Coordinates of C-alpha atoms in Angstrom, one line a residue:
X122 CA -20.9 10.4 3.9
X123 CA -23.0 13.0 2.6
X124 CA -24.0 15.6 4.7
X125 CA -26.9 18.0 2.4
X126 CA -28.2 17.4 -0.8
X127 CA -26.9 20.2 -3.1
X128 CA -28.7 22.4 -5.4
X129 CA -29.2 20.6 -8.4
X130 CA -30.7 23.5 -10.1
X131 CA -27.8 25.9 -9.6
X132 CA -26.1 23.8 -11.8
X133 CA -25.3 23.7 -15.3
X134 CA -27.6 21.1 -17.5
X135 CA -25.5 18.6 -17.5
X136 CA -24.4 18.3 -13.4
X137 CA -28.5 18.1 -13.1
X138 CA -28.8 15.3 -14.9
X139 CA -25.8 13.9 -13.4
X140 CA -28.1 14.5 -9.9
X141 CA -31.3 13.2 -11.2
X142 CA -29.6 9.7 -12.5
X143 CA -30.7 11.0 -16.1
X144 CA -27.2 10.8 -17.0
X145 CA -27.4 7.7 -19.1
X146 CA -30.6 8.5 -20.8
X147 CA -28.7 11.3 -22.1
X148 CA -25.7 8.8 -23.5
X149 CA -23.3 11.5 -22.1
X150 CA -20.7 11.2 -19.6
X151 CA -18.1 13.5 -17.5
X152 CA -15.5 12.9 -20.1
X153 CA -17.8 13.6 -23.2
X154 CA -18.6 16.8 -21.5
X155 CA -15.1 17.7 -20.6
X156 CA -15.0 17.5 -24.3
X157 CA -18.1 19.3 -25.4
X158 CA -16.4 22.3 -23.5
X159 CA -13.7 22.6 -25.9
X160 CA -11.1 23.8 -23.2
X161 CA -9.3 20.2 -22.7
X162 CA -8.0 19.8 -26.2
X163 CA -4.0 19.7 -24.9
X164 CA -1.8 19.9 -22.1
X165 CA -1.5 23.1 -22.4
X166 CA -5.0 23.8 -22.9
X167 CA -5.7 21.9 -19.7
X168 CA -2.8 23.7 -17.8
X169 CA -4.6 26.9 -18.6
X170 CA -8.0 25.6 -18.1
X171 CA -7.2 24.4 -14.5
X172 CA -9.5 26.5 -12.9
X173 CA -12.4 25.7 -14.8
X174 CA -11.4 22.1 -14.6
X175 CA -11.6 22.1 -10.5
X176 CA -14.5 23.8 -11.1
X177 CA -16.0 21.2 -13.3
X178 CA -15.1 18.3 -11.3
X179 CA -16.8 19.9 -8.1
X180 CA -19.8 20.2 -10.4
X181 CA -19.9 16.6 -10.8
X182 CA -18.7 15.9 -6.8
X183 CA -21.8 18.1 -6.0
X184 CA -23.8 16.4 -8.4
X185 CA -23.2 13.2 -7.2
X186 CA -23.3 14.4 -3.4
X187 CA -19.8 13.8 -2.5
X188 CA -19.0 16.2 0.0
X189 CA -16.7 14.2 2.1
X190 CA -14.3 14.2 -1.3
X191 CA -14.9 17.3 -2.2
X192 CA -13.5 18.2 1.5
X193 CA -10.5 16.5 1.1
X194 CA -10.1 18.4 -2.2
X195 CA -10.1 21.3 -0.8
X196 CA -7.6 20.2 1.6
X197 CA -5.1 19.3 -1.1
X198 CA -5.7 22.5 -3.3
X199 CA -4.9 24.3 0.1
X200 CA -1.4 22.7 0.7
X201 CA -0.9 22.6 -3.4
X202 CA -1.7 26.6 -3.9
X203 CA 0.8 28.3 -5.9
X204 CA 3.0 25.2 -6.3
X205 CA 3.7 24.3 -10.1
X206 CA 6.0 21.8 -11.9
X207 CA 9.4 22.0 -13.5
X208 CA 8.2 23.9 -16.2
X209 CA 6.8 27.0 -13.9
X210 CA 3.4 26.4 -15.2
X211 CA 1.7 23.0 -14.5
X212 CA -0.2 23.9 -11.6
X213 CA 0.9 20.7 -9.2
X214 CA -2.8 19.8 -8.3
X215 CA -3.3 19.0 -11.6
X216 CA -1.7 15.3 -10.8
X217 CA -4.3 14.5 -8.2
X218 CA -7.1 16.5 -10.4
X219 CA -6.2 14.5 -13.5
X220 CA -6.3 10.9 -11.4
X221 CA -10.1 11.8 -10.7
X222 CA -11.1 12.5 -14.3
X223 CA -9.5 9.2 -15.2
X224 CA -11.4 7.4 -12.4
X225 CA -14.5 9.0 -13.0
X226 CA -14.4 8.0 -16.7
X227 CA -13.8 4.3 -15.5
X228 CA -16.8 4.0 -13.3
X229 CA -19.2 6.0 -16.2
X230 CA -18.4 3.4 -18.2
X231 CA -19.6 0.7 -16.0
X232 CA -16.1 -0.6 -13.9
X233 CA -17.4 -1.0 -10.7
X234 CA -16.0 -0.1 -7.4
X235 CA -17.5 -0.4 -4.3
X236 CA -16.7 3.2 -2.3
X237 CA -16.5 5.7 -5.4
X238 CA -16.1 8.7 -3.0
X239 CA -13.8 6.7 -0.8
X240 CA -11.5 6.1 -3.8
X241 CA -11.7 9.7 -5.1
X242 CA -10.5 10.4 -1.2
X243 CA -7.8 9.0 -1.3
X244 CA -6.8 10.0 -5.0
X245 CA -6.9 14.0 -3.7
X246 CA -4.9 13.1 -0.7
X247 CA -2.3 10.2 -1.8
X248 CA 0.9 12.2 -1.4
X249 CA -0.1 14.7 1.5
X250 CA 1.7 12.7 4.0
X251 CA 5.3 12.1 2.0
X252 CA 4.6 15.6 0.3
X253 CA 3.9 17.9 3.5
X254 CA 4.1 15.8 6.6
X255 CA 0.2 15.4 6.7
X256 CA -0.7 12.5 9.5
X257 CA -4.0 11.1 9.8
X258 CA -4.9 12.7 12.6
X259 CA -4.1 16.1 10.5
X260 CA -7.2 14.9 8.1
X261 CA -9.3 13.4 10.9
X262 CA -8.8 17.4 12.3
X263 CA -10.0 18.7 9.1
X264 CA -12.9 16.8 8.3
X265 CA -14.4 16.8 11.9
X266 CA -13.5 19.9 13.4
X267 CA -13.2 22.7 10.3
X268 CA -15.3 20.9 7.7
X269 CA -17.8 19.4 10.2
X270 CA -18.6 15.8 9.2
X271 CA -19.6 13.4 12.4
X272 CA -17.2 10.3 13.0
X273 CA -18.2 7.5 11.1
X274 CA -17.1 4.4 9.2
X275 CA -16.2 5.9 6.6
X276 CA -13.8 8.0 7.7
X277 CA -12.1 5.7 9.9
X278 CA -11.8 3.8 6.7
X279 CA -10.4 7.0 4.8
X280 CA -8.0 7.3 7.1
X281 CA -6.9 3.8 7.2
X282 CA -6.4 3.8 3.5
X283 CA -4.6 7.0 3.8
X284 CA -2.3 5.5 6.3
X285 CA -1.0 2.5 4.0
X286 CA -0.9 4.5 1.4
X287 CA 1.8 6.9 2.4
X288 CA 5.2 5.5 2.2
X289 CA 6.5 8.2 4.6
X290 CA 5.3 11.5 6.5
X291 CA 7.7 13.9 5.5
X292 CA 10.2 14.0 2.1
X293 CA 13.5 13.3 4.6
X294 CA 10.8 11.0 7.2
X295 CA 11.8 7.4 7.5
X296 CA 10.3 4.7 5.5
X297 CA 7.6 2.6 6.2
X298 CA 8.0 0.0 4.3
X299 CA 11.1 -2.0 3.2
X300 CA 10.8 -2.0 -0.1
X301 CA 8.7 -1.4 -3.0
X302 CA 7.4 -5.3 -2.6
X303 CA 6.4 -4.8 1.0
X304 CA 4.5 -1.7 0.1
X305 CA 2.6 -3.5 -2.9
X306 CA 1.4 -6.0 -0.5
X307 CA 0.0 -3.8 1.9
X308 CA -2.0 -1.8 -0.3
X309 CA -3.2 -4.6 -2.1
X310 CA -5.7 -5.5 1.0
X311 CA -7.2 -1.8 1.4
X312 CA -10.3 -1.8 -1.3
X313 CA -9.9 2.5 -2.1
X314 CA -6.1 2.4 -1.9
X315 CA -5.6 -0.7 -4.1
X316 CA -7.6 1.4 -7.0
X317 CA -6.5 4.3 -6.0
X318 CA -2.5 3.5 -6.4
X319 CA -2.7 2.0 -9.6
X320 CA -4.4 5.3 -11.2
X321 CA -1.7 7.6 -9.6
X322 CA 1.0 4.5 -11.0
X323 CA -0.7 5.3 -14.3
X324 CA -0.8 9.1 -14.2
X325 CA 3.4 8.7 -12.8
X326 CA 4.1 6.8 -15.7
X327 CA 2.2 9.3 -18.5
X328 CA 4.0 11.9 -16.8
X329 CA 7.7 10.7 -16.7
X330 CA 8.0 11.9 -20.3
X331 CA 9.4 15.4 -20.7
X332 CA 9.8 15.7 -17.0
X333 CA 12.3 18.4 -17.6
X334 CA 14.1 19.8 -21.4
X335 CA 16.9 17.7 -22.5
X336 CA 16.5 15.0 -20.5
X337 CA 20.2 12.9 -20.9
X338 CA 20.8 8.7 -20.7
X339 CA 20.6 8.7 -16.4
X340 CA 17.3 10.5 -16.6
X341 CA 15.6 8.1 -19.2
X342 CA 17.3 5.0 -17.2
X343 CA 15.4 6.9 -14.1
X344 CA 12.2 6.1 -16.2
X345 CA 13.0 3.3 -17.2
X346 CA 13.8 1.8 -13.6
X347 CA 10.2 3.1 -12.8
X348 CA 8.5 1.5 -15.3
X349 CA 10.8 -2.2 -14.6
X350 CA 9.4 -1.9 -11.3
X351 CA 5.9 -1.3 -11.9
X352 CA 5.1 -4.1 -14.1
X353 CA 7.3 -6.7 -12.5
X354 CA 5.2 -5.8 -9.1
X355 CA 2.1 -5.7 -11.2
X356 CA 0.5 -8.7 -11.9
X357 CA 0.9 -10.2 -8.7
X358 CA -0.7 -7.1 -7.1
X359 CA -4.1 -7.4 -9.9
X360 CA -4.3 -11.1 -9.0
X361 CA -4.2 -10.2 -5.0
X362 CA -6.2 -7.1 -5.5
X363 CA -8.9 -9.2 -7.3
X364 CA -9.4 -12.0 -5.1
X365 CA -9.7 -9.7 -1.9
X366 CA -12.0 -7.5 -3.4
X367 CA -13.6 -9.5 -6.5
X368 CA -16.5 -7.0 -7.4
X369 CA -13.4 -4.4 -8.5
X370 CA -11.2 -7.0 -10.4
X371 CA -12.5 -5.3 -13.6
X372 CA -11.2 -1.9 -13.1
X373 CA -7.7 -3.9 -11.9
X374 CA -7.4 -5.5 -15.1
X375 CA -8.5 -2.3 -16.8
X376 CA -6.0 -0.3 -15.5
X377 CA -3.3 -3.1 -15.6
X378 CA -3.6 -2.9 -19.2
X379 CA -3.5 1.1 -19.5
X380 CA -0.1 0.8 -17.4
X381 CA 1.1 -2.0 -20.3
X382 CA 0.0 0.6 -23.0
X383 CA 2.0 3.3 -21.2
X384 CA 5.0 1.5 -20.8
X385 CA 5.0 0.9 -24.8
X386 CA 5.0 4.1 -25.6
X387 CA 7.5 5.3 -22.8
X388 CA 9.6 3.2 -25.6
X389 CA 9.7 6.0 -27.8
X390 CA 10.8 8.5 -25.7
X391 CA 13.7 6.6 -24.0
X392 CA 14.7 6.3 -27.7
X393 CA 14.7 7.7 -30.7
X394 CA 14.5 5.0 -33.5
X395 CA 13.7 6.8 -36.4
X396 CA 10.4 4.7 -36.4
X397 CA 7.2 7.2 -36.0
X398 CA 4.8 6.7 -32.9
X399 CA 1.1 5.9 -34.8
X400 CA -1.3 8.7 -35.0
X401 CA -3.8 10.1 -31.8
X402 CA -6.7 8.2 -33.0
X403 CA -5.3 4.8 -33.1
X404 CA -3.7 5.5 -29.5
X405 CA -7.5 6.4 -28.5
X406 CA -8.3 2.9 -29.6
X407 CA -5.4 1.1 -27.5
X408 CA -7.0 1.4 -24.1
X409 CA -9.6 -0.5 -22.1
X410 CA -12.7 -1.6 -23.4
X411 CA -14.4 0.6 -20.5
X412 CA -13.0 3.9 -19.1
X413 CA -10.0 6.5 -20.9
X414 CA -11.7 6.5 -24.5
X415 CA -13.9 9.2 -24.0
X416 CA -11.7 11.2 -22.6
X417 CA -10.8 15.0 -24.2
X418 CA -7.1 14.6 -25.7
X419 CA -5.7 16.9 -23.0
X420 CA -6.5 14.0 -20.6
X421 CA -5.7 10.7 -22.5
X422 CA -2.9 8.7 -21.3
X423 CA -1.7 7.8 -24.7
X424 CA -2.2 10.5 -26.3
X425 CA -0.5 13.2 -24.1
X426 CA 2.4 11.1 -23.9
X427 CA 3.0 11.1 -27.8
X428 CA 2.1 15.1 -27.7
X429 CA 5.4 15.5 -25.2
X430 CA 7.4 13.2 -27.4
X431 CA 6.7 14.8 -30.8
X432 CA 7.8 17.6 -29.4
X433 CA 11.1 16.0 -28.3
X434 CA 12.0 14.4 -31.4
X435 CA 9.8 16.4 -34.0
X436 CA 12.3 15.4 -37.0
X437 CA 11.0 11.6 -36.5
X438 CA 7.4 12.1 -35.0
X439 CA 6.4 15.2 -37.5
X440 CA 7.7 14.2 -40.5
X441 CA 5.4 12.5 -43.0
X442 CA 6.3 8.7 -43.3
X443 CA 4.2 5.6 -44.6
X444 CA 1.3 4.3 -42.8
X445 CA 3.0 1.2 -42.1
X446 CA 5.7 2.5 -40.4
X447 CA 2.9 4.3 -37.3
X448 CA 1.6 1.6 -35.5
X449 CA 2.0 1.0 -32.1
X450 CA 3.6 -2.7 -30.9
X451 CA 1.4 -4.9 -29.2
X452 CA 1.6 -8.2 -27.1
X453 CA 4.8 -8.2 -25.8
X454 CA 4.4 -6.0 -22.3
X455 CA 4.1 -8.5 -19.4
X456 CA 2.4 -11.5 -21.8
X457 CA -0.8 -9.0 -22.5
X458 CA -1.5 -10.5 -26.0
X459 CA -3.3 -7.2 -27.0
X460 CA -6.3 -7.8 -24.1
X461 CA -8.0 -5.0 -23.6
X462 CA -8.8 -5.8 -19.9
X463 CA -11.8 -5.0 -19.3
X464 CA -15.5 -5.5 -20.9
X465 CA -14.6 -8.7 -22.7
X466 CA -15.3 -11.2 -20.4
X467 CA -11.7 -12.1 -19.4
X468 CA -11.8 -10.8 -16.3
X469 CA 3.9 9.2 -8.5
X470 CA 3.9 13.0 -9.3
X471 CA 5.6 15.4 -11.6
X472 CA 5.9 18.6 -10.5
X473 CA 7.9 21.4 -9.7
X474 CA 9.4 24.6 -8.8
X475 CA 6.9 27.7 -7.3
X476 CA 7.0 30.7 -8.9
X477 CA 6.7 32.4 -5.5
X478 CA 7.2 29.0 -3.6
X479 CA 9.5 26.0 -3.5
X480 CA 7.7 23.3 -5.0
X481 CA 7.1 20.3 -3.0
X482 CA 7.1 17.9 -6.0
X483 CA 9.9 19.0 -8.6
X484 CA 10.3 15.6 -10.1
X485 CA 7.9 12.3 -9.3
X486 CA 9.7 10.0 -6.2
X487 CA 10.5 6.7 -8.9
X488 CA 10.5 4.8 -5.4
X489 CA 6.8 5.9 -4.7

């Protein structure tokens, strides 16, 4: 896919070792130096950071050699510019920009995919086709005649994924598939998409809390219908997933169990109980063995979900209470028994209004 090797020595230290495969020698990884940079710390520092964060990530792209997915970045960020969430603020590519830390973190820690830059592919251009009417033959444009890349495998299977995974071409297009099942089903037998649409089912989920300020009972049912869906399609979809492509049914499983984790906590914000979510570092603790615990706070699943809800119910989340009263419950999500998923040997987008736009993606599709 590559098409020059970059200048490693432009780069900051860390992108070079990245290049030179040093990166492990070092014991540091994309997320720990997300981290080390001190600009990730909360949403808000990561909203505000967002330009230094696409910059990072094309540091590592570059590193690595991924042009084709950097092009397909850039691609997105076009059709994205200006466009923010609900809350005027959250710049919009931050869902598809967020998906790719989260997947990079996975594979640094050893879950193994087969097409890395394939999967990143699709992650940047998932919702281009219900979003802004982008066909493939809009992207097979792009990448051949204004971004120069030769016609190869790999594109034709880019595009393939990218055709699956778009349940329409257009908000008001007509569906492709007749229901949430049928769509499952097919993306289950595409190796990038099947990855792919569980990290943006993941980032959907995180991302349903606090859509909007005083959210009433038919929003958190909304959520609540999401989340229903997703794990009553899931399990079938990991098992399916794993069997067609067996080298990836680690980072399935991995991922299965961050969406169980999710859907907990989604728990507290639905309602208010008077019982206290447990602290950030025990939520850093309740994700896979491999991938997500490295990450800056700004960035973890868990952990920017219980930022938004102590913020929504601050009298019950703030306030000081016994230790025994903070801990998260476990086991009791889809028959998950407190597995981690991964490493033990067992095995769709908020967004907004425009400031000087109309957003394309005020409130995430619950039927993507």
């Amino acid at each position: 896919m590559n098409l020059s090797v970059p200048d490693w020595q432009s780069l900051p230290a860390f992108f070079r070792r990245v290049a030179s495969g040093d990166l492990f020698r070092w014991r540091d990884t994309f997320a720990e130096y997300l981290t080390s940079t001190g600009r990730y710390n909360s949403e808000d520092d990561v909203i505000k950071n967002f330009e230094p964060l696409v910059k990072d990530l094309r540091g590592w792209m570059k590193a690595k050699g991924y042009n084709f997915a950097e092009a397909v970045l850039d691609y997105t960020l076009e059709k994205k510019a200006e466009l923010v969430r609900k809350d005027g603020k959250t710049p919009s590519a931050l869902h598809e920009v967020t998906q790719a830390v989260w997947f990079i973190s996975c594979i640094e820690d050893g879950l193994h995919v087969d097409d890395p830059e394939g999967i990143l592919a699709v992650i940047f251009s998932h919702d281009l086709g219900e979003d802004f009417g982008v066909l493939p033959e809009d992207l097979s444009r792009y990448l051949r005649n204004e971004r120069g890349f030769m016609d190869s495998l790999a594109i034709d299977e880019f595009l393939e994924n990218f055709d699956v995974i778009s349940k329409r071409y257009g908000k008001t297009g007509a569906p492709r598939y007749k229901n949430d099942y049928e769509y499952y089903l097919a993306i289950q037998k595409m190796k990038n998409a099947s990855v792919a649409k569980m990290i943006d089912r993941a980032h959907n989920i995180m991302t349903l809390i606090g859509v909007k300020e005083n959210e009433g009972p038919e929003d958190k049912m909304r959520m609540t219908v999401y989340v229903a869906k997703t794990l009553q399609l899931q399990s079938d979809y990991v098992r399916d997933a794993s069997l067609a492509f067996p080298s990836q049914a680690e980072i399935y499983k991995a991922l299965e169990f961050v969406i169980e984790q999710e859907a907990q906590v989604c728990r507290y914000y639905i309602v208010d109980t008077g019982k206290k979510i447990t602290d950030d570092n025990d939520l850093r603790s309740e994700m896979p063995d491999k991938g997500f615990k490295k990450l800056p706070k700004g960035f973890h699943p868990l952990i920017f979900a219980a930022e938004r809800i102590r913020h929504t119910y601050p009298e019950t989340h703030l306030a000081k209470t016994p230790a025994k009263d903070a801990d998260l419950d476990r086991g009791i999500i889809s028959g998950s028994g407190g597995s981690k998923g991964s490493g033990s040997g067992s095995g769709d987008s908020a967004g907004g209004t425009a400031g000087s736009r109309t957003g394309t993606d005020d409130i995430p599709d619950f039927n993507r």
